[in-house]
């Protein structure tokens, strides 16, 4: 029988607020254990939580960006369970009345657009962190992370392939980062995606028994884990066996998922409204202001880059994957209005340097980059030499013209200067000259290459071609 996969994602994103969700402790990462705690986030009796307005604002922004309906009133609930990283014995979350529902997100997979429903987005607090001793049977607990604000974004089971799941998660990450409400770092756990997956006979609409996959801290692992799990479930069904509803962990070292806990060990969380927190009422005017002030989102920017600048989909994709990069592109196009040339340059030279010098977007101005491209365009330097100039611009912050003058990199567009060198090259390579004469015009590339080498890339390539042609005709 043919089956199709049914996948739904639950994504947790750490919000970039300065303080925790219900107290004033800092959220800064990397401090010594338990130095960023207070009676509230340690769950001391008698302490009372107060909602961080910024955390609410960030969550609402994400809800608006994913086309959700924001509830006029939502309620915090206690999710009760016992675990040493949870000081109160419950996590403050939202349950029956979440902040936002009924959203959707359009993703592109292999050129087609797929709409993935978003069931809900709610706010909750993070737990602390257990640190297990490597040798001794001892565990430590660090509560610095306890109370850091999270949003959980739950998708409808609308995803059909591991590739779609990975694209959906990427789209979520890009929006969070564009909104500047989460750093999107999966390796460090500020963005975590759990996947629920089941199979059903192709053409049917019901839902099969699912497993939940956790512990995938990269887009690649999400894809690999789902591929493995779909294969595993298909094998069981083909053998006439049943899928057991359970939570499974991705084991990156073994490239497989392993059972963590079954349904019978599932918690009964005994959710109930938290009596310490008032319901969250959203002011309509505030909501409208947030909606109006949303930045242009990745998908809209991607489309605009194609429409406004005539860029291919691929270029638009690369440039808008990072907002700062997109801004740099637009800034440079203002200085040098040839979008495709700017795009080629940014995707090539620029991004190569960016890898080594991440600060270059602030140290090299749009004007300086635009000027460099103009100099190449008018033939003042060769494209080859411009690479060295750009490296120098990144290193010293100097103006391209200054660098060209100081280093003597101006393109040689003087026929006389090139001719002398060209004659020497021809004299030193009689075999290639004979080949050329015998009709192998391809050796022209070799001659020009030699000349480029001698002039350290300064020769005007078109002129070099002409000079060789003329000299070879004379031979
Ligand atoms: P839980 O309460 O266990 O977290 P939810 O009903 O909230 O379960 O669903 C969690 C996620 O699992 C959602 O993204 C949902 O779309 C997805 N999901 C639910 N049922 C299935 C299923 N049978 N197959 C695949 N995904 C599912
Ligand atoms: Mg859930
Ligand atoms: Zn605190």
CSV table of C-alpha atoms and ligand atoms in Angstrom, one decimal:
chain,number,residue,atom,x,y,z
A,1,UNK,CA,0.0,0.0,0.0
A,2,UNK,CA,1.2,3.5,-0.7
A,3,UNK,CA,1.4,5.8,2.3
A,4,UNK,CA,1.9,9.6,2.7
A,5,UNK,CA,3.5,11.2,5.7
A,6,UNK,CA,1.6,13.7,7.9
A,7,UNK,CA,3.8,16.0,9.9
A,8,UNK,CA,3.1,18.8,12.4
A,9,UNK,CA,5.8,20.9,14.1
A,10,UNK,CA,5.9,22.5,17.6
A,11,UNK,CA,8.5,25.2,17.6
A,12,UNK,CA,9.9,26.9,20.7
A,13,UNK,CA,11.6,30.2,20.3
A,14,UNK,CA,13.5,32.1,23.1
A,15,UNK,CA,12.5,35.8,23.0
A,16,UNK,CA,15.2,38.4,23.0
A,17,UNK,CA,13.9,40.4,26.0
A,18,UNK,CA,16.5,41.8,28.4
A,19,UNK,CA,14.7,40.5,31.5
A,20,UNK,CA,12.8,37.3,32.2
A,21,UNK,CA,9.1,36.8,31.5
A,22,UNK,CA,7.8,37.2,35.1
A,23,UNK,CA,10.6,38.9,37.0
A,24,UNK,CA,13.4,41.4,36.6
A,25,UNK,CA,16.3,39.0,36.3
A,26,UNK,CA,18.5,39.4,33.3
A,27,UNK,CA,18.3,36.9,30.4
A,28,UNK,CA,22.0,37.3,29.5
A,29,UNK,CA,23.5,34.0,28.5
A,30,UNK,CA,26.7,32.5,29.9
A,31,UNK,CA,26.9,33.8,33.5
A,32,UNK,CA,28.0,31.5,36.3
A,33,UNK,CA,25.2,29.2,37.4
A,34,UNK,CA,22.5,30.5,39.6
A,35,UNK,CA,23.7,34.1,39.6
A,36,UNK,CA,20.6,35.4,37.7
A,37,UNK,CA,17.8,34.3,39.9
A,38,UNK,CA,15.4,35.8,42.4
A,39,UNK,CA,12.5,34.6,44.6
A,40,UNK,CA,10.1,34.7,41.6
A,41,UNK,CA,12.0,32.6,39.1
A,42,UNK,CA,13.2,30.3,41.9
A,43,UNK,CA,9.5,29.7,42.9
A,44,UNK,CA,9.8,30.9,46.5
A,45,UNK,CA,6.6,30.8,48.4
A,46,UNK,CA,4.9,34.2,48.6
A,47,UNK,CA,6.6,35.6,45.5
A,48,UNK,CA,4.4,36.8,42.7
A,49,UNK,CA,4.9,36.9,38.9
A,50,UNK,CA,4.4,40.0,36.8
A,51,UNK,CA,4.2,39.7,33.0
A,52,UNK,CA,7.0,41.4,31.0
A,53,UNK,CA,5.2,43.7,28.5
A,54,UNK,CA,8.1,43.3,26.0
A,55,UNK,CA,7.7,39.5,25.9
A,56,UNK,CA,4.0,40.0,25.2
A,57,UNK,CA,4.8,42.5,22.4
A,58,UNK,CA,7.3,40.1,20.8
A,59,UNK,CA,4.8,37.3,20.9
A,60,UNK,CA,2.1,39.4,19.3
A,61,UNK,CA,4.5,40.5,16.6
A,62,UNK,CA,5.1,36.9,15.7
A,63,UNK,CA,1.4,36.2,15.7
A,64,UNK,CA,0.7,39.1,13.3
A,65,UNK,CA,3.6,38.1,11.1
A,66,UNK,CA,2.1,34.5,10.7
A,67,UNK,CA,-1.4,35.8,10.0
A,68,UNK,CA,-2.8,34.6,13.4
A,69,UNK,CA,-5.9,36.1,15.1
A,70,UNK,CA,-4.7,37.6,18.4
A,71,UNK,CA,-7.1,36.9,21.2
A,72,UNK,CA,-8.6,39.9,22.9
A,73,UNK,CA,-8.2,38.0,26.1
A,74,UNK,CA,-5.8,35.1,26.9
A,75,UNK,CA,-5.0,33.3,30.1
A,76,UNK,CA,-1.9,31.9,31.7
A,77,UNK,CA,-2.2,28.3,33.0
A,78,UNK,CA,-0.1,26.1,35.2
A,79,UNK,CA,1.3,23.0,33.6
A,80,UNK,CA,2.1,20.8,36.5
A,81,UNK,CA,4.9,18.2,36.5
A,82,UNK,CA,7.8,17.3,38.7
A,83,UNK,CA,11.3,17.7,37.5
A,84,UNK,CA,14.4,19.1,39.2
A,85,UNK,CA,14.8,21.9,36.6
A,86,UNK,CA,11.4,23.3,37.4
A,87,UNK,CA,11.5,25.1,40.8
A,88,UNK,CA,7.8,25.8,41.2
A,89,UNK,CA,6.6,22.3,40.3
A,90,UNK,CA,4.7,23.8,37.4
A,91,UNK,CA,5.5,25.8,34.3
A,92,UNK,CA,3.6,28.9,33.5
A,93,UNK,CA,2.2,28.4,30.0
A,94,UNK,CA,-1.0,29.0,28.2
A,95,UNK,CA,-3.5,26.3,27.5
A,96,UNK,CA,-7.2,26.7,26.8
A,97,UNK,CA,-7.0,30.4,25.9
A,98,UNK,CA,-3.7,31.0,24.0
A,99,UNK,CA,-2.5,34.3,22.8
A,100,UNK,CA,-3.1,33.7,19.1
A,101,UNK,CA,-4.7,31.1,16.8
A,102,UNK,CA,-5.7,30.3,13.2
A,103,UNK,CA,-2.6,31.6,11.4
A,104,UNK,CA,-0.8,30.3,8.3
A,105,UNK,CA,2.5,30.5,6.6
A,106,UNK,CA,3.3,30.1,2.9
A,107,UNK,CA,6.5,28.2,2.2
A,108,UNK,CA,8.2,27.5,-1.1
A,109,UNK,CA,9.3,24.0,-1.9
A,110,UNK,CA,10.7,23.1,-5.3
A,111,UNK,CA,9.2,26.1,-6.9
A,112,UNK,CA,5.7,25.6,-5.6
A,113,UNK,CA,4.0,27.4,-2.7
A,114,UNK,CA,2.5,25.4,0.1
A,115,UNK,CA,0.3,26.9,2.8
A,116,UNK,CA,0.9,25.5,6.3
A,117,UNK,CA,-1.7,26.2,8.9
A,118,UNK,CA,-0.6,27.5,12.3
A,119,UNK,CA,-2.8,26.2,15.1
A,120,UNK,CA,-1.7,28.5,17.9
A,121,UNK,CA,1.0,30.6,19.4
A,122,UNK,CA,1.3,31.0,23.1
A,123,UNK,CA,3.7,32.4,25.7
A,124,UNK,CA,5.4,30.4,28.4
A,125,UNK,CA,8.5,30.3,30.6
A,126,UNK,CA,11.6,28.2,30.0
A,127,UNK,CA,12.8,25.8,32.7
A,128,UNK,CA,16.3,25.6,34.3
A,129,UNK,CA,19.1,23.5,33.0
A,130,UNK,CA,20.4,20.2,34.4
A,131,UNK,CA,24.1,19.6,34.1
A,132,UNK,CA,25.1,15.9,34.6
A,133,UNK,CA,28.5,15.1,36.1
A,134,UNK,CA,30.6,13.2,33.5
A,135,UNK,CA,31.9,10.7,36.0
A,136,UNK,CA,30.2,10.8,39.3
A,137,UNK,CA,26.4,10.0,39.6
A,138,UNK,CA,25.6,13.6,40.4
A,139,UNK,CA,23.6,16.3,38.6
A,140,UNK,CA,23.6,20.0,39.1
A,141,UNK,CA,21.0,22.5,38.3
A,142,UNK,CA,21.3,26.0,36.9
A,143,UNK,CA,18.3,28.3,37.2
A,144,UNK,CA,19.6,31.2,35.1
A,145,UNK,CA,17.4,30.0,32.3
A,146,UNK,CA,14.3,29.5,34.4
A,147,UNK,CA,11.8,32.1,33.5
A,148,UNK,CA,13.3,33.1,30.2
A,149,UNK,CA,10.4,33.9,27.8
A,150,UNK,CA,9.5,31.5,25.1
A,151,UNK,CA,6.8,31.3,22.5
A,152,UNK,CA,5.5,28.0,21.2
A,153,UNK,CA,4.3,27.9,17.7
A,154,UNK,CA,2.2,24.9,16.8
A,155,UNK,CA,1.5,24.0,13.2
A,156,UNK,CA,-1.4,22.1,11.8
A,157,UNK,CA,-0.5,18.6,10.5
A,158,UNK,CA,-0.2,20.1,7.0
A,159,UNK,CA,3.4,19.2,6.3
A,160,UNK,CA,3.9,16.3,3.9
A,161,UNK,CA,7.7,15.8,3.5
A,162,UNK,CA,10.9,16.2,5.5
A,163,UNK,CA,11.9,18.9,3.0
A,164,UNK,CA,8.8,20.8,3.7
A,165,UNK,CA,9.3,20.5,7.4
A,166,UNK,CA,12.8,21.9,7.1
A,167,UNK,CA,11.6,24.8,4.9
A,168,UNK,CA,8.8,25.6,7.3
A,169,UNK,CA,11.2,25.7,10.2
A,170,UNK,CA,13.5,27.9,8.1
A,171,UNK,CA,10.7,30.3,7.3
A,172,UNK,CA,9.8,30.5,11.0
A,173,UNK,CA,13.4,31.2,11.9
A,174,UNK,CA,13.8,33.9,9.2
A,175,UNK,CA,10.6,35.7,10.4
A,176,UNK,CA,11.8,35.6,14.0
A,177,UNK,CA,15.1,37.0,13.1
A,178,UNK,CA,13.6,39.7,10.8
A,179,UNK,CA,11.4,40.8,13.7
A,180,UNK,CA,14.5,40.9,15.9
A,181,UNK,CA,12.6,38.9,18.6
A,182,UNK,CA,14.8,35.7,18.6
A,183,UNK,CA,18.4,35.0,17.5
A,184,UNK,CA,17.2,31.9,15.8
A,185,UNK,CA,20.2,29.8,16.9
A,186,UNK,CA,19.3,26.2,16.8
A,187,UNK,CA,22.7,24.9,17.9
A,188,UNK,CA,22.5,26.9,21.2
A,189,UNK,CA,18.8,26.0,21.6
A,190,UNK,CA,17.2,29.4,21.3
A,191,UNK,CA,15.1,27.8,18.5
A,192,UNK,CA,13.9,24.3,19.0
A,193,UNK,CA,11.7,22.3,16.7
A,194,UNK,CA,9.9,19.1,17.7
A,195,UNK,CA,8.2,17.1,15.0
A,196,UNK,CA,5.1,14.9,15.1
A,197,UNK,CA,4.8,12.4,12.3
A,198,UNK,CA,2.5,9.7,11.2
A,199,UNK,CA,1.6,7.8,8.0
A,200,UNK,CA,-1.7,7.3,6.3
A,201,UNK,CA,-2.8,5.5,3.2
A,202,UNK,CA,-2.4,7.8,0.3
A,203,UNK,CA,-5.7,9.5,-0.6
A,204,UNK,CA,-7.3,9.1,2.8
A,205,UNK,CA,-7.9,12.1,5.2
A,206,UNK,CA,-7.7,10.6,8.7
A,207,UNK,CA,-4.7,10.7,11.0
A,208,UNK,CA,-2.6,7.7,11.9
A,209,UNK,CA,-0.8,7.1,15.1
A,210,UNK,CA,2.0,9.5,15.5
A,211,UNK,CA,5.4,9.6,17.1
A,212,UNK,CA,7.0,12.8,18.5
A,213,UNK,CA,10.6,13.5,17.6
A,214,UNK,CA,12.8,15.7,19.8
A,215,UNK,CA,16.5,16.7,20.1
A,216,UNK,CA,17.1,17.9,16.5
A,217,UNK,CA,19.3,21.0,16.8
A,218,UNK,CA,19.7,21.8,13.1
A,219,UNK,CA,17.6,22.0,9.9
A,220,UNK,CA,19.5,19.0,8.5
A,221,UNK,CA,18.8,16.9,11.6
A,222,UNK,CA,15.1,17.7,11.4
A,223,UNK,CA,15.1,16.4,7.8
A,224,UNK,CA,17.3,13.4,8.6
A,225,UNK,CA,15.2,12.4,11.7
A,226,UNK,CA,11.9,12.7,9.7
A,227,UNK,CA,13.3,10.7,6.8
A,228,UNK,CA,14.5,8.0,9.2
A,229,UNK,CA,11.2,7.9,11.1
A,230,UNK,CA,9.1,7.8,8.0
A,231,UNK,CA,11.1,4.8,6.8
A,232,UNK,CA,10.8,3.1,10.2
A,233,UNK,CA,7.0,3.6,10.4
A,234,UNK,CA,6.6,2.4,6.8
A,235,UNK,CA,8.6,-0.7,7.6
A,236,UNK,CA,6.4,-1.5,10.6
A,237,UNK,CA,3.2,-1.0,8.6
A,238,UNK,CA,4.5,-3.1,5.7
A,239,UNK,CA,5.2,-5.9,8.2
A,240,UNK,CA,1.6,-5.7,9.5
A,241,UNK,CA,2.7,-4.2,12.8
A,242,UNK,CA,1.4,-1.2,14.7
A,243,UNK,CA,2.9,2.2,15.4
A,244,UNK,CA,3.2,2.9,19.1
A,245,UNK,CA,2.5,6.4,20.1
A,246,UNK,CA,5.7,7.6,21.8
A,247,UNK,CA,8.3,10.3,22.1
A,248,UNK,CA,11.6,9.5,20.3
A,249,UNK,CA,14.9,11.2,20.4
A,250,UNK,CA,17.1,11.9,17.4
A,251,UNK,CA,20.6,10.4,18.0
A,252,UNK,CA,22.9,12.2,15.6
A,253,UNK,CA,25.8,9.8,16.3
A,254,UNK,CA,23.7,6.8,15.2
A,255,UNK,CA,21.6,8.6,12.6
A,256,UNK,CA,18.4,7.2,14.0
A,257,UNK,CA,15.6,7.9,16.4
A,258,UNK,CA,15.4,6.0,19.7
A,259,UNK,CA,12.4,5.6,22.0
A,260,UNK,CA,12.4,8.0,25.0
A,261,UNK,CA,9.0,7.4,26.6
A,262,UNK,CA,5.8,5.8,25.6
A,263,UNK,CA,2.2,7.0,25.9
A,264,UNK,CA,1.7,5.3,29.3
A,265,UNK,CA,4.5,7.4,30.7
A,266,UNK,CA,2.9,10.6,29.2
A,267,UNK,CA,2.2,13.2,31.9
A,268,UNK,CA,-1.1,14.4,33.0
A,269,UNK,CA,-0.3,18.0,33.4
A,270,UNK,CA,-3.5,19.0,35.3
A,271,UNK,CA,-3.6,22.4,33.6
A,272,UNK,CA,-5.5,25.1,35.4
A,273,UNK,CA,-5.6,28.9,35.1
A,274,UNK,CA,-2.8,30.5,37.2
A,275,UNK,CA,-4.5,32.5,39.9
A,276,UNK,CA,-1.4,34.7,40.4
A,277,UNK,CA,-1.7,36.2,36.9
A,278,UNK,CA,-4.5,38.4,35.6
A,279,UNK,CA,-5.9,37.5,32.1
A,280,UNK,CA,-4.0,39.2,29.3
A,281,UNK,CA,-6.2,41.8,27.6
A,282,UNK,CA,-4.9,43.2,24.3
A,283,UNK,CA,-5.6,46.9,23.6
A,284,UNK,CA,-6.9,47.2,20.1
A,285,UNK,CA,-5.1,50.4,19.3
A,286,UNK,CA,-1.8,48.9,20.5
A,287,UNK,CA,-2.4,45.8,18.3
A,288,UNK,CA,-3.1,48.0,15.3
A,289,UNK,CA,0.1,50.0,16.0
A,290,UNK,CA,2.1,46.8,16.1
A,291,UNK,CA,0.5,45.6,12.9
A,292,UNK,CA,1.2,48.8,11.1
A,293,UNK,CA,4.8,48.9,12.2
A,294,UNK,CA,5.7,45.3,11.3
A,295,UNK,CA,8.8,45.3,9.1
A,296,UNK,CA,8.8,43.9,5.6
A,297,UNK,CA,9.0,40.2,6.0
A,298,UNK,CA,11.3,37.8,4.2
A,299,UNK,CA,8.7,36.5,1.7
A,300,UNK,CA,7.6,40.0,0.7
A,301,UNK,CA,11.1,41.2,0.3
A,302,UNK,CA,12.0,38.1,-1.8
A,303,UNK,CA,9.1,39.0,-4.1
A,304,UNK,CA,9.9,42.7,-4.2
A,305,UNK,CA,13.6,42.0,-5.1
A,306,UNK,CA,12.4,40.2,-8.2
A,307,UNK,CA,9.8,42.7,-9.2
A,308,UNK,CA,11.7,45.9,-8.4
A,309,UNK,CA,15.2,44.9,-9.4
A,310,UNK,CA,14.5,42.2,-11.9
A,311,UNK,CA,16.6,39.7,-10.0
A,312,UNK,CA,16.3,35.9,-10.5
A,313,UNK,CA,14.5,33.9,-7.8
A,314,UNK,CA,17.8,32.5,-6.7
A,315,UNK,CA,19.5,35.9,-6.2
A,316,UNK,CA,16.5,37.2,-4.3
A,317,UNK,CA,16.6,34.1,-2.1
A,318,UNK,CA,20.3,34.5,-1.2
A,319,UNK,CA,20.1,38.3,-0.6
A,320,UNK,CA,16.9,38.2,1.5
A,321,UNK,CA,18.0,35.2,3.6
A,322,UNK,CA,19.7,37.9,5.8
A,323,UNK,CA,18.1,41.3,6.4
A,324,UNK,CA,21.4,43.1,6.8
A,325,UNK,CA,22.6,41.6,3.5
A,326,UNK,CA,19.4,42.7,1.8
A,327,UNK,CA,19.8,46.2,3.2
A,328,UNK,CA,23.4,46.2,2.0
A,329,UNK,CA,22.3,45.2,-1.5
A,330,UNK,CA,19.7,48.0,-1.6
A,331,UNK,CA,22.1,50.6,-0.3
A,332,UNK,CA,24.7,49.7,-2.9
A,333,UNK,CA,22.2,49.7,-5.7
A,334,UNK,CA,21.4,53.3,-4.8
A,335,UNK,CA,25.1,54.2,-5.4
A,336,UNK,CA,25.5,52.0,-8.4
A,337,UNK,CA,22.1,51.4,-10.1
A,338,UNK,CA,22.9,48.0,-11.8
A,339,UNK,CA,21.0,45.5,-9.6
A,340,UNK,CA,22.2,42.3,-11.3
A,341,UNK,CA,25.8,43.4,-11.2
A,342,UNK,CA,25.5,44.4,-7.6
A,343,UNK,CA,23.8,41.1,-6.8
A,344,UNK,CA,26.6,39.1,-8.5
A,345,UNK,CA,29.2,41.0,-6.7
A,346,UNK,CA,27.5,40.6,-3.3
A,347,UNK,CA,26.9,36.9,-3.8
A,348,UNK,CA,30.6,36.4,-4.9
A,349,UNK,CA,33.4,38.6,-3.6
A,350,UNK,CA,31.4,40.3,-0.9
A,351,UNK,CA,30.1,37.2,0.8
A,352,UNK,CA,33.4,35.5,0.6
A,353,UNK,CA,35.0,38.4,2.6
A,354,UNK,CA,32.0,38.6,4.9
A,355,UNK,CA,32.7,35.1,6.1
A,356,UNK,CA,36.1,36.2,7.4
A,357,UNK,CA,35.2,39.7,8.5
A,358,UNK,CA,31.6,39.7,9.7
A,359,UNK,CA,31.9,43.4,10.7
A,360,UNK,CA,32.5,44.5,7.2
A,361,UNK,CA,28.9,45.6,6.6
A,362,UNK,CA,29.4,48.4,9.1
A,363,UNK,CA,33.0,49.2,8.2
A,364,UNK,CA,32.7,49.4,4.4
A,365,UNK,CA,30.0,52.0,3.4
A,366,UNK,CA,27.5,51.5,0.6
A,367,UNK,CA,29.1,54.5,-1.1
A,368,UNK,CA,32.6,52.9,-1.0
A,369,UNK,CA,31.2,49.6,-2.4
A,370,UNK,CA,29.3,51.5,-5.1
A,371,UNK,CA,32.4,53.4,-6.0
A,372,UNK,CA,34.4,50.3,-6.4
A,373,UNK,CA,31.8,48.8,-8.8
A,374,UNK,CA,31.7,52.1,-10.8
A,375,UNK,CA,35.5,52.0,-11.2
A,376,UNK,CA,35.3,48.5,-12.6
A,377,UNK,CA,32.4,49.5,-14.9
A,378,UNK,CA,34.3,52.4,-16.4
A,379,UNK,CA,37.4,50.3,-16.9
A,380,UNK,CA,39.6,52.1,-14.4
A,381,UNK,CA,40.5,48.8,-12.8
A,382,UNK,CA,39.9,45.2,-14.0
A,383,UNK,CA,37.5,42.9,-12.3
A,384,UNK,CA,40.4,40.8,-11.2
A,385,UNK,CA,42.2,43.7,-9.6
A,386,UNK,CA,39.0,44.9,-7.9
A,387,UNK,CA,39.1,41.8,-5.7
A,388,UNK,CA,42.4,42.9,-4.2
A,389,UNK,CA,41.1,46.4,-3.8
A,390,UNK,CA,38.0,45.2,-1.9
A,391,UNK,CA,40.1,43.1,0.5
A,392,UNK,CA,42.2,46.2,1.2
A,393,UNK,CA,39.0,48.2,1.7
A,394,UNK,CA,37.8,45.7,4.3
A,395,UNK,CA,41.2,45.7,6.0
A,396,UNK,CA,41.9,49.4,6.1
A,397,UNK,CA,38.5,51.1,5.6
A,398,UNK,CA,40.2,53.2,2.9
A,399,UNK,CA,38.5,54.6,-0.2
A,400,UNK,CA,38.9,52.4,-3.3
A,401,UNK,CA,40.5,55.2,-5.4
A,402,UNK,CA,43.1,55.8,-2.7
A,403,UNK,CA,44.0,52.1,-2.6
A,404,UNK,CA,44.2,51.9,-6.4
A,405,UNK,CA,46.6,54.9,-6.6
A,406,UNK,CA,48.7,53.8,-3.7
A,407,UNK,CA,49.1,50.3,-4.9
A,408,UNK,CA,49.4,51.2,-8.6
A,409,UNK,CA,46.5,49.0,-9.5
A,410,UNK,CA,44.9,51.2,-12.2
A,411,UNK,CA,44.0,49.1,-15.3
A,412,UNK,CA,46.4,49.4,-18.1
A,413,UNK,CA,44.4,50.6,-21.0
A,414,UNK,CA,47.4,52.0,-22.9
A,415,UNK,CA,48.1,49.9,-26.0
A,416,UNK,CA,51.7,50.7,-26.1
A,417,UNK,CA,52.3,49.5,-22.5
A,418,UNK,CA,50.6,46.2,-23.3
A,419,UNK,CA,52.3,45.7,-26.6
A,420,UNK,CA,55.8,45.4,-25.3
A,421,UNK,CA,54.8,42.7,-22.8
A,422,UNK,CA,52.7,40.9,-25.4
A,423,UNK,CA,55.6,40.7,-27.8
A,424,UNK,CA,57.8,39.1,-25.1
A,425,UNK,CA,55.1,36.5,-24.4
A,426,UNK,CA,54.7,35.6,-28.0
A,427,UNK,CA,58.5,35.3,-28.4
A,428,UNK,CA,58.7,33.0,-25.4
A,429,UNK,CA,56.0,30.7,-26.6
A,430,UNK,CA,56.6,29.7,-30.2
A,431,UNK,CA,54.7,26.4,-29.9
A,432,UNK,CA,51.5,28.2,-28.9
A,433,UNK,CA,52.0,30.8,-31.7
A,434,UNK,CA,52.3,28.0,-34.2
A,435,UNK,CA,49.1,26.4,-32.8
A,436,UNK,CA,47.3,29.7,-33.2
A,437,UNK,CA,48.5,30.0,-36.7
A,438,UNK,CA,47.3,26.5,-37.4
A,439,UNK,CA,43.8,27.6,-36.4
A,440,UNK,CA,43.7,26.7,-32.7
A,441,UNK,CA,42.4,30.1,-31.7
A,442,UNK,CA,41.7,28.8,-28.2
A,443,UNK,CA,45.3,29.5,-27.2
A,444,UNK,CA,44.3,33.2,-27.2
A,445,UNK,CA,43.1,32.5,-23.7
A,446,UNK,CA,46.5,31.3,-22.7
A,447,UNK,CA,48.2,34.4,-24.1
A,448,UNK,CA,45.8,36.8,-22.3
A,449,UNK,CA,46.2,34.8,-19.1
A,450,UNK,CA,50.0,35.2,-19.4
A,451,UNK,CA,49.6,38.9,-19.8
A,452,UNK,CA,47.3,39.2,-16.9
A,453,UNK,CA,49.8,37.4,-14.8
A,454,UNK,CA,52.6,39.7,-15.8
A,455,UNK,CA,50.5,42.8,-15.1
A,456,UNK,CA,49.1,41.4,-11.9
A,457,UNK,CA,45.6,41.6,-13.3
A,458,UNK,CA,45.9,45.2,-14.4
A,459,UNK,CA,45.7,44.7,-18.1
A,460,UNK,CA,42.4,45.6,-19.7
A,461,UNK,CA,41.3,42.1,-21.0
A,462,UNK,CA,39.5,43.4,-24.1
A,463,UNK,CA,42.5,45.5,-25.1
A,464,UNK,CA,44.8,42.6,-24.4
A,465,UNK,CA,42.8,40.5,-26.9
A,466,UNK,CA,43.1,43.1,-29.5
A,467,UNK,CA,46.8,43.6,-29.0
A,468,UNK,CA,47.5,39.9,-29.4
A,469,UNK,CA,45.3,39.6,-32.5
A,470,UNK,CA,47.1,42.4,-34.1
A,471,UNK,CA,50.6,41.1,-33.2
A,472,UNK,CA,49.7,37.5,-34.3
A,473,UNK,CA,48.4,38.8,-37.6
A,474,UNK,CA,51.7,40.5,-38.2
A,475,UNK,CA,53.7,37.3,-37.6
B,1,LIG,P1,0.3,17.4,22.1
B,1,LIG,O1,-0.7,17.9,23.1
B,1,LIG,O2,0.8,16.0,22.4
B,1,LIG,O3,1.5,18.4,22.0
B,1,LIG,P2,-1.0,18.4,19.9
B,1,LIG,O4,-2.4,18.0,19.5
B,1,LIG,O5,-0.8,19.7,20.5
B,1,LIG,O6,-0.4,17.3,20.7
B,1,LIG,O7,-0.2,18.3,18.5
B,1,LIG,C1,1.1,18.6,18.5
B,1,LIG,C2,1.6,18.6,17.0
B,1,LIG,O8,1.4,17.4,16.4
B,1,LIG,C3,0.9,19.6,16.2
B,1,LIG,O9,1.8,20.3,15.4
B,1,LIG,C4,-0.1,18.8,15.3
B,1,LIG,O10,-0.3,19.3,14.1
B,1,LIG,C5,0.7,17.5,15.2
B,1,LIG,N1,-0.1,16.3,15.1
B,1,LIG,C6,-1.2,15.9,15.8
B,1,LIG,N2,-1.6,14.7,15.4
B,1,LIG,C7,-0.8,14.3,14.4
B,1,LIG,C8,-0.7,13.1,13.7
B,1,LIG,N3,-1.6,12.1,13.8
B,1,LIG,N4,0.3,13.0,12.8
B,1,LIG,C9,1.2,14.0,12.6
B,1,LIG,N5,1.1,15.1,13.3
B,1,LIG,C10,0.2,15.3,14.2
B,2,LIG,MG1,2.3,20.0,22.4
B,3,LIG,ZN1,14.1,36.2,38.7
